[in-house]
Short mmCIF file of C-alpha atoms (C1' of nucleotides) in Angstrom, two decimals:
data_model
loop_
_atom_site.label_atom_id
_atom_site.label_comp_id
_atom_site.label_asym_id
_atom_site.label_seq_id
_atom_site.Cartn_x
_atom_site.Cartn_y
_atom_site.Cartn_z
CA UNK A 1 -20.34 -6.71 3.27
CA UNK A 2 -20.01 -10.37 3.99
CA UNK A 3 -16.51 -11.46 3.11
CA UNK A 4 -16.36 -15.17 2.44
CA UNK A 5 -13.37 -17.43 2.66
CA UNK A 6 -12.42 -16.98 -0.97
CA UNK A 7 -12.46 -13.19 -0.70
CA UNK A 8 -10.27 -13.43 2.37
CA UNK A 9 -7.77 -15.49 0.43
CA UNK A 10 -7.80 -12.94 -2.36
CA UNK A 11 -7.36 -10.08 0.13
CA UNK A 12 -4.46 -11.93 1.72
CA UNK A 13 -2.73 -12.20 -1.66
CA UNK A 14 -3.41 -8.55 -2.47
CA UNK A 15 -2.11 -7.40 0.90
CA UNK A 16 1.09 -9.36 0.44
CA UNK A 17 1.69 -8.05 -3.06
CA UNK A 18 -0.83 -5.81 -4.75
CA UNK A 19 1.00 -6.04 -8.06
CA UNK A 20 0.40 -9.76 -8.56
CA UNK A 21 -1.67 -10.60 -11.62
CA UNK A 22 -5.23 -11.85 -11.25
CA UNK A 23 -4.13 -15.08 -12.93
CA UNK A 24 -1.39 -15.59 -10.29
CA UNK A 25 -3.88 -14.91 -7.47
CA UNK A 26 -6.30 -17.32 -9.15
CA UNK A 27 -3.68 -20.05 -9.10
CA UNK A 28 -3.03 -19.50 -5.40
CA UNK A 29 -6.68 -19.49 -4.36
CA UNK A 30 -7.95 -22.09 -6.81
CA UNK A 31 -10.26 -20.17 -9.15
CA UNK A 32 -10.06 -18.72 -12.65
CA UNK A 33 -8.73 -15.23 -13.33
CA UNK A 34 -12.12 -13.78 -14.39
CA UNK A 35 -13.51 -14.94 -11.03
CA UNK A 36 -10.68 -13.15 -9.21
CA UNK A 37 -11.15 -10.08 -11.36
CA UNK A 38 -14.88 -9.88 -10.67
CA UNK A 39 -14.50 -10.37 -6.92
CA UNK A 40 -11.79 -7.70 -6.72
CA UNK A 41 -13.95 -5.28 -8.69
CA UNK A 42 -16.88 -5.89 -6.36
CA UNK A 43 -14.75 -5.30 -3.27
CA UNK A 44 -13.44 -2.07 -4.83
CA UNK A 45 -16.98 -0.91 -5.62
CA UNK A 46 -18.20 -1.68 -2.11
CA UNK A 47 -15.29 0.20 -0.52
CA UNK A 48 -13.70 -2.84 1.09
CA UNK A 49 -10.64 -2.22 -1.06
CA UNK A 50 -9.77 1.47 -0.95
CA UNK A 51 -6.69 1.48 -3.13
CA UNK A 52 -3.28 0.07 -3.93
CA UNK A 53 -0.21 1.71 -2.45
CA UNK A 54 3.48 1.51 -3.00
CA UNK A 55 5.61 1.35 0.13
CA UNK A 56 8.62 3.59 -0.35
CA UNK A 57 11.55 3.76 2.05
CA UNK A 58 11.60 7.39 3.23
CA UNK A 59 15.27 7.05 4.13
CA UNK A 60 16.28 5.88 0.64
CA UNK A 61 14.74 8.95 -0.96
CA UNK A 62 16.34 11.41 1.43
CA UNK A 63 13.98 11.67 4.39
CA UNK A 64 16.42 10.99 7.22
CA UNK A 65 13.94 11.57 10.04
CA UNK A 66 10.54 10.22 10.89
CA UNK A 67 8.51 11.56 13.80
CA UNK A 68 5.20 11.16 15.55
CA UNK A 69 3.78 14.58 16.33
CA UNK A 70 0.79 14.93 18.63
CA UNK A 71 -1.10 18.21 18.64
CA UNK A 72 -3.61 19.90 20.89
CA UNK A 73 -5.28 22.58 18.81
CA UNK A 74 -5.71 26.10 20.23
CA UNK A 75 -9.21 27.50 20.73
CA UNK A 76 -10.80 28.08 17.33
CA UNK A 77 -7.88 26.53 15.47
CA UNK A 78 -9.17 22.98 15.08
CA UNK A 79 -11.23 23.62 11.97
CA UNK A 80 -8.58 25.79 10.26
CA UNK A 81 -6.05 23.01 10.90
CA UNK A 82 -8.38 20.38 9.43
CA UNK A 83 -8.27 22.42 6.22
CA UNK A 84 -4.53 23.13 6.31
CA UNK A 85 -3.34 19.63 7.25
CA UNK A 86 -3.85 18.23 3.74
CA UNK A 87 -1.38 20.72 2.28
CA UNK A 88 1.71 19.61 4.23
CA UNK A 89 3.88 17.21 2.22
CA UNK A 90 5.58 16.12 5.45
CA UNK A 91 2.41 14.57 6.91
CA UNK A 92 2.07 11.01 5.65
CA UNK A 93 -0.79 10.13 8.01
CA UNK A 94 -2.92 12.19 10.34
CA UNK A 95 -5.58 10.92 12.73
CA UNK A 96 -8.08 12.93 14.70
CA UNK A 97 -8.26 11.41 18.17
CA UNK A 98 -10.15 11.54 21.45
CA UNK A 99 -8.62 12.90 24.64
CA UNK A 100 -6.60 15.95 25.61
CA UNK A 101 -4.87 16.01 22.26
CA UNK A 102 -6.69 16.37 18.94
CA UNK A 103 -4.33 15.02 16.29
CA UNK A 104 -1.58 12.47 15.94
CA UNK A 105 0.55 12.63 12.81
CA UNK A 106 3.22 10.56 11.17
CA UNK A 107 5.68 12.92 9.50
CA UNK A 108 8.76 12.54 7.31
CA UNK A 109 11.58 15.08 7.38
CA UNK A 110 14.94 15.71 5.73
CA UNK A 111 16.83 16.58 8.90
CA UNK A 112 16.67 18.40 12.23
CA UNK A 113 16.45 21.81 10.58
CA UNK A 114 13.48 20.61 8.53
CA UNK A 115 11.83 19.33 11.72
CA UNK A 116 12.34 22.71 13.38
CA UNK A 117 10.86 24.59 10.42
CA UNK A 118 7.93 22.20 10.28
CA UNK A 119 7.12 22.52 13.98
CA UNK A 120 7.30 26.31 13.56
CA UNK A 121 4.45 25.98 11.07
CA UNK A 122 2.38 23.76 13.35
CA UNK A 123 2.61 25.94 16.46
CA UNK A 124 0.35 28.46 14.80
CA UNK A 125 -2.46 25.90 15.20
CA UNK A 126 -1.71 24.23 18.51
CA UNK A 127 0.63 22.87 21.11
CA UNK A 128 2.75 20.02 19.78
CA UNK A 129 4.59 17.05 21.24
CA UNK A 130 7.26 15.43 19.07
CA UNK A 131 8.49 11.87 19.37
CA UNK A 132 11.28 10.84 17.01
CA UNK A 133 10.84 7.41 15.43
CA UNK A 134 13.72 5.04 16.16
CA UNK A 135 12.44 2.07 14.20
CA UNK A 136 9.38 0.72 12.49
CA UNK A 137 8.77 -2.42 14.54
CA UNK A 138 5.56 -3.56 12.82
CA UNK A 139 5.07 -2.31 9.26
CA UNK A 140 1.65 -2.24 7.57
CA UNK A 141 0.62 -5.59 9.00
CA UNK A 142 -2.03 -7.34 6.98
CA UNK A 143 -5.61 -7.29 8.25
CA UNK A 144 -7.04 -10.66 9.16
CA UNK A 145 -10.61 -11.93 9.37
CA UNK A 146 -12.43 -11.43 12.64
CA UNK A 147 -13.25 -14.70 14.34
CA UNK B 1 20.27 6.13 -4.63
CA UNK B 2 19.86 9.06 -6.96
CA UNK B 3 16.27 9.24 -8.10
CA UNK B 4 15.98 11.12 -11.35
CA UNK B 5 12.94 12.90 -12.68
CA UNK B 6 11.70 9.87 -14.61
CA UNK B 7 11.88 7.63 -11.54
CA UNK B 8 9.95 10.23 -9.57
CA UNK B 9 7.23 10.21 -12.21
CA UNK B 10 7.10 6.42 -12.05
CA UNK B 11 6.94 6.49 -8.23
CA UNK B 12 4.14 9.04 -8.40
CA UNK B 13 2.13 6.71 -10.64
CA UNK B 14 2.83 3.71 -8.43
CA UNK B 15 1.86 5.59 -5.28
CA UNK B 16 -1.43 6.65 -6.83
CA UNK B 17 -2.29 3.15 -8.02
CA UNK B 18 0.17 0.29 -7.60
CA UNK B 19 -1.94 -1.98 -9.78
CA UNK B 20 -1.52 0.08 -12.94
CA UNK B 21 0.25 -1.81 -15.73
CA UNK B 22 3.79 -0.87 -16.70
CA UNK B 23 2.45 -0.06 -20.15
CA UNK B 24 -0.04 2.40 -18.66
CA UNK B 25 2.70 4.01 -16.54
CA UNK B 26 4.90 4.16 -19.64
CA UNK B 27 2.22 6.07 -21.51
CA UNK B 28 1.91 8.57 -18.67
CA UNK B 29 5.64 9.19 -18.26
CA UNK B 30 6.64 8.90 -21.90
CA UNK B 31 8.78 5.75 -22.10
CA UNK B 32 8.30 2.16 -23.23
CA UNK B 33 7.00 -0.53 -20.89
CA UNK B 34 10.31 -2.45 -20.71
CA UNK B 35 11.96 0.80 -19.59
CA UNK B 36 9.36 1.20 -16.82
CA UNK B 37 9.74 -2.44 -15.86
CA UNK B 38 13.52 -2.23 -15.59
CA UNK B 39 13.46 0.97 -13.53
CA UNK B 40 10.86 -0.46 -11.12
CA UNK B 41 12.91 -3.62 -10.71
CA UNK B 42 16.03 -1.58 -9.93
CA UNK B 43 14.17 0.49 -7.32
CA UNK B 44 12.85 -2.72 -5.75
CA UNK B 45 16.34 -4.24 -5.66
CA UNK B 46 17.83 -1.11 -4.08
CA UNK B 47 15.12 -0.98 -1.40
CA UNK B 48 13.58 2.28 -2.57
CA UNK B 49 10.37 0.37 -3.23
CA UNK B 50 9.62 -1.89 -0.29
CA UNK B 51 6.38 -3.45 -1.47
CA UNK B 52 2.88 -2.99 -2.80
CA UNK B 53 0.00 -2.80 -0.35
CA UNK B 54 -3.71 -2.98 -0.58
CA UNK B 55 -5.61 -0.42 1.47
CA UNK B 56 -8.54 -2.15 3.12
CA UNK B 57 -11.24 -0.33 5.03
CA UNK B 58 -11.05 -1.80 8.57
CA UNK B 59 -14.66 -0.76 9.17
CA UNK B 60 -15.99 -2.62 6.14
CA UNK B 61 -14.44 -5.88 7.30
CA UNK B 62 -15.75 -5.61 10.84
CA UNK B 63 -13.16 -3.62 12.78
CA UNK B 64 -15.38 -0.93 14.24
CA UNK B 65 -12.67 0.74 16.31
CA UNK B 66 -9.27 2.16 15.58
CA UNK B 67 -6.96 3.42 18.31
CA UNK B 68 -3.54 4.88 18.87
CA UNK B 69 -1.94 3.22 21.87
CA UNK B 70 1.23 4.60 23.36
CA UNK B 71 3.24 2.41 25.72
CA UNK B 72 5.97 2.93 28.27
CA UNK B 73 7.58 -0.45 28.84
CA UNK B 74 8.25 -1.67 32.37
CA UNK B 75 11.83 -2.33 33.50
CA UNK B 76 13.16 -5.33 31.61
CA UNK B 77 10.03 -5.64 29.46
CA UNK B 78 11.17 -3.68 26.41
CA UNK B 79 13.00 -6.52 24.72
CA UNK B 80 10.32 -9.13 25.46
CA UNK B 81 7.74 -6.76 23.98
CA UNK B 82 9.84 -6.24 20.84
CA UNK B 83 9.54 -10.00 20.31
CA UNK B 84 5.86 -10.26 21.21
CA UNK B 85 4.63 -7.24 19.26
CA UNK B 86 4.80 -9.00 15.88
CA UNK B 87 2.30 -11.64 17.03
CA UNK B 88 -0.64 -9.32 17.69
CA UNK B 89 -3.05 -9.20 14.74
CA UNK B 90 -4.55 -6.00 16.14
CA UNK B 91 -1.34 -3.99 15.66
CA UNK B 92 -1.22 -2.65 12.12
CA UNK B 93 1.78 -0.39 12.73
CA UNK B 94 4.18 -0.04 15.64
CA UNK B 95 6.97 2.51 16.00
CA UNK B 96 9.67 2.61 18.61
CA UNK B 97 10.08 6.23 19.68
CA UNK B 98 12.24 8.56 21.75
CA UNK B 99 11.01 10.15 24.97
CA UNK B 100 9.19 8.99 28.06
CA UNK B 101 7.21 6.45 26.09
CA UNK B 102 8.76 3.64 24.08
CA UNK B 103 6.15 2.60 21.52
CA UNK B 104 3.32 4.08 19.58
CA UNK B 105 0.94 1.67 17.86
CA UNK B 106 -1.94 1.88 15.43
CA UNK B 107 -4.44 -0.83 16.33
CA UNK B 108 -7.70 -2.14 14.88
CA UNK B 109 -10.41 -3.64 17.08
CA UNK B 110 -13.85 -5.14 16.75
CA UNK B 111 -15.47 -3.24 19.62
CA UNK B 112 -14.96 -1.91 23.15
CA UNK B 113 -14.74 -5.38 24.64
CA UNK B 114 -12.01 -6.29 22.17
CA UNK B 115 -10.15 -3.10 23.13
CA UNK B 116 -10.39 -4.00 26.80
CA UNK B 117 -9.10 -7.53 26.21
CA UNK B 118 -6.28 -6.20 24.06
CA UNK B 119 -5.15 -3.62 26.62
CA UNK B 120 -5.23 -6.39 29.25
CA UNK B 121 -2.62 -8.18 27.17
CA UNK B 122 -0.44 -5.08 26.77
CA UNK B 123 -0.34 -4.11 30.46
CA UNK B 124 1.89 -7.10 31.14
CA UNK B 125 4.62 -5.25 29.24
CA UNK B 126 4.06 -1.64 30.18
CA UNK B 127 1.88 1.32 30.99
CA UNK B 128 -0.44 2.25 28.15
CA UNK B 129 -2.26 5.35 26.97
CA UNK B 130 -5.14 4.86 24.55
CA UNK B 131 -6.49 7.44 22.14
CA UNK B 132 -9.50 6.43 20.05
CA UNK B 133 -9.30 7.43 16.39
CA UNK B 134 -12.21 9.62 15.30
CA UNK B 135 -11.20 10.03 11.66
CA UNK B 136 -8.33 9.49 9.29
CA UNK B 137 -7.67 13.06 8.20
CA UNK B 138 -4.66 12.38 5.96
CA UNK B 139 -4.41 8.87 4.57
CA UNK B 140 -1.14 7.42 3.25
CA UNK B 141 -0.12 10.66 1.55
CA UNK B 142 2.30 10.15 -1.31
CA UNK B 143 5.96 10.94 -0.72
CA UNK B 144 7.36 13.76 -2.81
CA UNK B 145 10.89 14.58 -3.94
CA UNK B 146 12.97 16.70 -1.59
CA UNK B 147 13.81 20.08 -3.08
"C1'" DA C 1 19.84 2.80 -20.45
"C1'" DA C 2 16.12 2.70 -23.84
"C1'" DT C 3 13.86 0.76 -27.85
"C1'" DG C 4 11.58 -2.61 -30.97
"C1'" DA C 5 10.18 -7.18 -31.99
"C1'" DA C 6 8.83 -11.95 -30.82
"C1'" DA C 7 7.19 -15.31 -27.59
"C1'" DT C 8 4.75 -15.96 -23.49
"C1'" DT C 9 1.44 -14.67 -20.29
"C1'" DG C 10 -2.46 -11.97 -18.65
"C1'" DT C 11 -6.99 -9.51 -19.22
"C1'" DA C 12 -11.64 -8.72 -20.69
"C1'" DT C 13 -15.70 -10.14 -22.67
"C1'" DA C 14 -19.21 -13.11 -23.93
"C1'" DA C 15 -21.61 -17.56 -23.96
"C1'" DA C 16 -22.70 -21.53 -21.22
"C1'" DT C 17 -23.63 -23.91 -16.84
"C1'" DA D 1 -21.33 -16.90 -9.47
"C1'" DT D 2 -17.94 -19.35 -11.99
"C1'" DT D 3 -15.94 -21.47 -16.09
"C1'" DT D 4 -14.33 -21.89 -20.79
"C1'" DA D 5 -13.16 -19.83 -25.19
"C1'" DT D 6 -11.38 -16.11 -27.65
"C1'" DA D 7 -9.65 -11.67 -28.97
"C1'" DC D 8 -6.92 -8.14 -27.35
"C1'" DA D 9 -3.31 -6.22 -24.34
"C1'" DA D 10 0.71 -6.54 -21.37
"C1'" DT D 11 5.01 -8.64 -19.98
"C1'" DT D 12 9.43 -10.66 -20.67
"C1'" DT D 13 13.40 -11.52 -23.14
"C1'" DC D 14 16.75 -10.27 -26.15
"C1'" DA D 15 19.03 -8.13 -30.02
"C1'" DT D 16 20.03 -3.44 -31.36
"C1'" DT D 17 21.27 1.37 -30.84
#
DNA sequence: AATGAAATTGTATAAAT
DNA sequence: ATTTATACAATTTCATT
């Protein structure tokens, strides 16, 4: 899809605050609200916009620990893990990657005990490496047009 | 903050689609729209809700590559990198982590050449390890209440 | 802390350019 | 593809419980 300047402005608004009204976006980008509405709908239909999320502070709702867990699946366990991975509430994001390791996951946990129990579940599928998150230095940075 | 059952239901709705109206959420959870509005506002003020994002497909807008880059900062380069990291448009997320390595980043890139140029910028600050993302197996999974 | 009602604002649709 | 007009829906504010 060719994303023109106006669509980029709309995407910028939506990335900053997805809950803004179309009328408010229209005011910021200089078109009417039906124009905004139609362009957003088209970008949704074409898969440019994949959804609207709410960012929740894991800490505030009781998840005291965040970790990055990298996993190298055991022989024959990659496919079973691909099925299982969707069922873990702890895994917020999981990427399949190239290299020695097969998966990198962003996980949220209540405490150390929860981490231990969670790793115990993973080691059925592969060898894991756990890195505890100290801080979120760059958070869901907005995507910009490619020059 | 103590998040009661009703707030959890509201958060569930907002996580599924942040652009739903308060009236629509109210219908789903069984309260009036001013009640939804007030509870959302309180959760925003208390930092439980940190914002509303739009999920954009990097591929559709011309970022053909996604990578996970892990970095071990050189002596004396950790603090300078903490300043610099916010300025890179390629870095969508960056976590500071425990262990041998200091940062793990999720980056979006146009192509291989862009990746090469980007890594050239990073190696001023530290030693990097790049893992190319093959697929996004679990995508921004919704946070659930802790039992 | 939630509701109901009134005023304001936003959305959706259709007709026109 | 966008605007304007219009009918309908949602939001905000506030009095009430």
